[in-house]
Amino acid sequence: MAEVKVTINGAQTSGREGVTILELAQENGIKIPTLCYLTELSPTGACRICIVEVEGSRTLVGSCHTPITPGMIIQTHSPKVLATRKVIIELLFASHCGFCMLCNKANVCNLRELAADLDVGLSPFQTRKRFYPIEDNPYIQIDRTQCILCRKCVRACREIAENGILGIAYRSFDTKIVIDNDQPLAQDTCRDCDICISVCPTGCLSKPKKLSAAKTGKPLIIC
Amino acid sequence: MTKIKTQTISPQNENILIRLKRVESQFGYIPEESITEVAQSLDLPVSEIYGVATFYSFLATKPLGRNVIWVCQNLPCHLKHAEITIDNLERTLGIKPGETTSDNKFSLELTNCIGACDYAPAMLINRDLHGNLTPNKISQILKLYK
Amino acid sequence: MPEKQIVLKNCQMINPRDINTYLARHDFKALAKAQVMEPDEIINEVKASGLRGRGGAGFPCGSKWEAARNTPGDEKYLVGNADEGEVGTFKDRYIIENDPFTFIEGITIAAYAIGAKQSYIYLRSEYHRLRNLLENAISQAKDKGFLKHVKIDIREGAGAYICGEETALMDSIEGKRGEPRYRPPFPTTKGLWGNPTVINNVETLMNIPNIILNGAQQFRQIGTERSKGTKVFSVSGDVAKPGVYELVLGSKLRELVIDLAGAETVKMVQIGGAMGRIVSSTMLDTSLSFETILGAGGVIVYNESRDTIDIVLRTMEFLNKESCGKCSPCREGTEAMVKILQKFAGGRGTPKDTGLLEELSSTMMLASLCGLGQAAPFPVIDSLQYFRHDYESRIK
């Protein structure tokens, strides 16, 4: 395989032909944020958080799906890139439920982590909220109010678990992650493969809280 | 549990959208059972079939009336008072957009540009085009449908 | 006069249901001529003509063909894009209604040049009534022996504006949700079912027989430096004579909307539909070309009584409903824009809101996955530039 020479954030480097900008950046220790990307899954280019500046390109380009080309000059954290990423996060927060303090994944949430990195406070944008009832069975809890439609769960269900129970349905703002033909989560919808839960970047998919496994020791009382 | 198999169908002539359109022309909408049938015959997950069925505005997953009226609501028609057409249809049929008459004869839907801006205001009934609509003309047109 | 009939020259002159009336005028002569040429010669002729795509993006047609021809592979496809969904655009409908034969002849030549044995016409579902006419024209052309080297099948959409975008269109032909794919790879290298595919607008293909028959040099004689030939416009809105007009590229907007379509007063003109550009009445001397403004040639005229915010809001509501929902800047951005525009429409705008609109516009243009999200902010940007006072007067 031929080596392709590029410049990334001012430094000359090279990578194998066919490698994406994101992969090359990772090899060079540069962290480009992602929400819909996962090495094990086919790229989809949906979240647009991994966009970078490529000299000569009219728009920013998605680094998770764009292969490097000879002589490419890439900026991964230019002011333009950072400002754009920030607005995307603000947009995702606008329709997000916003009850972070009550969320199962409050402190392990990729979306919140990114928001902190990009200095996002309250979203200045207003959109409809996607309110859906929380569903659960012994294996999974689904709270679509927190879904950012990155589709990682759908791809993981298809490509890793080889099931295809989860799908993407409807269109535009109404787009929704569905089970089969938008069936409610049933006891036997799926078992404990947990793959979709492990890839979810927000609190949308999580393990249900097991009340039976609550604390058994002496209650801690602070006076 | 639907296990995905690697076997693929002859993709050029048999695919989800072609199948769903066939179902739609047979039943006037896409019943739940048909989604399962299409999934089985194409060896694809139900979720994928449902994803296609709900993506396109002209595919319905709920039953519609025998005739579906699609009134264009975009700017060229709006400038020619599409809202009078819509209002007139609502009052004549006694239903709002998204509803079906109790005799199941008509469903009323709003749609995006149907490419008849030179005949604005315009609508499709099923797949027939009717343009330059006036209240008088609408009542004549509705009589053509059984 | 700027009017010139090249693309529409057979319209109203032939019977679209009878190939003999077409043969009496042309005899598929362009195809006959093309078939004694080498594919590369044809491609060079189309390249030399300077023909650019008529569907809105204006990509050089010959280069697209060349890219697909040069990609290795036995399976190649040609698609005639008849998914004319842009608001205020109906020229392809008019073309198919009146002259399906030139369109088909264009497909046969294009398929021969790129080496496609299979071609598709992607017809929007709203034009289902034209399907029979097209099928009839295809079968007559077949009976006359013009389709020996290529099969033409019709694939119908099911109501989705985004499917006019070429990668979404391909997914729709493959039977999937019509969601755009990222690029690269481009359709010319990896298109339908992973094979090299050329997608041309109906009007682009209508120009091909003429270029082959009369040569690139004659085609180049009219137009501007970088926009050769004619363009078919669809004019609607506040005009006396809405309809389809074919003009030499570079003609003035004034000639189209005032002289030909008979607009009385003009406040603004929206060129290229929902994703197009808005110009004010002081810009009627703008020329219509790829260098300036063109889109797919949909022209909506608004008279002085019309409300800017109402127009922009309705346009954005359309884009919001038709966004495929895949990428976040477009799905959430069109939604956020609708909400802000609704505030202005209700007289509840704040000074901060115009800034937010600009911030959103920039993000959507830079980060969206496809042309829809990238062009969706145009009506907002243009109206903020030319009609900013209409926003400011709605700030509470």
Coordinates of C-alpha atoms in Angstrom, one line a residue, chain B residues 11-13 15-18 21 48 51-52 54-59 73-76 78-81 83 111-119 124 127-129, chain C residues 77 87-90 93 120 124-125 127-129 155-159 162-163 172-178 193 236-237 300-302 306 310-311 314-315 318 322:
Chain B
P11 CA -31.6 -6.3 -6.1
Q12 CA -32.3 -4.7 -9.4
N13 CA -35.9 -5.8 -9.7
N15 CA -36.4 -4.6 -3.3
I16 CA -38.2 -3.2 -0.3
L17 CA -39.6 -0.1 -2.0
I18 CA -40.8 -2.0 -5.1
K21 CA -45.4 0.0 -3.5
E48 CA -35.7 -2.3 7.9
G51 CA -38.0 2.1 8.2
V52 CA -38.6 2.3 4.4
T54 CA -42.4 5.3 7.1
F55 CA -39.8 7.3 5.2
Y56 CA -41.9 8.1 2.1
S57 CA -44.9 10.4 2.4
F58 CA -46.9 8.6 -0.2
L59 CA -46.7 5.3 1.6
Q73 CA -49.4 23.6 0.5
N74 CA -46.2 25.2 -0.8
L75 CA -45.5 28.8 -1.8
P76 CA -46.6 28.9 -5.4
H78 CA -50.1 29.4 -1.2
L79 CA -49.8 32.6 -3.2
K80 CA -52.9 31.5 -5.2
H81 CA -54.9 30.9 -2.0
E83 CA -55.9 27.8 2.0
T111 CA -48.5 17.6 0.6
N112 CA -45.4 19.3 -0.6
C113 CA -44.9 20.7 -4.1
I114 CA -46.4 18.5 -6.7
G115 CA -44.8 20.3 -9.6
A116 CA -48.0 21.9 -10.9
C117 CA -47.2 25.5 -9.9
D118 CA -48.4 26.8 -13.3
Y119 CA -51.8 25.4 -12.4
L124 CA -53.7 15.3 -6.7
R127 CA -52.5 10.2 -8.8
D128 CA -54.7 12.5 -11.0
L129 CA -53.8 16.2 -11.2
Chain C
Y77 CA -25.7 2.5 -14.8
V87 CA -40.6 24.0 -5.0
G88 CA -41.7 26.0 -8.0
T89 CA -40.1 23.7 -10.5
F90 CA -42.1 21.8 -13.2
R93 CA -42.8 17.5 -16.1
Y120 CA -33.3 3.9 -15.1
R124 CA -41.2 11.2 -8.8
S125 CA -44.4 9.6 -7.4
Y127 CA -45.8 12.4 -11.7
H128 CA -47.1 8.9 -11.7
R129 CA -49.6 9.9 -14.3
R155 CA -38.3 3.4 -11.0
E156 CA -40.8 5.4 -9.1
G157 CA -40.3 7.3 -5.9
A158 CA -42.9 7.5 -3.1
G159 CA -42.9 11.1 -2.0
I162 CA -34.5 14.5 -0.7
C163 CA -34.6 11.7 -3.4
S172 CA -34.2 4.9 -3.2
I173 CA -33.7 3.0 -6.5
E174 CA -32.1 0.3 -4.3
G175 CA -35.3 0.2 -2.4
K176 CA -34.1 1.8 0.8
R177 CA -34.8 4.9 2.8
G178 CA -33.8 7.8 0.5
W193 CA -25.1 -1.4 -6.0
S236 CA -44.8 30.7 -11.0
G237 CA -46.2 33.0 -8.3
I300 CA -41.1 32.1 -7.9
V301 CA -42.1 35.8 -8.2
Y302 CA -43.5 37.7 -5.1
R306 CA -46.0 39.7 0.1
D310 CA -44.0 34.4 5.7
I311 CA -42.1 33.4 2.6
R314 CA -42.9 28.6 4.7
T315 CA -39.8 27.7 2.8
F318 CA -40.9 22.7 3.8
E322 CA -38.3 17.1 3.9

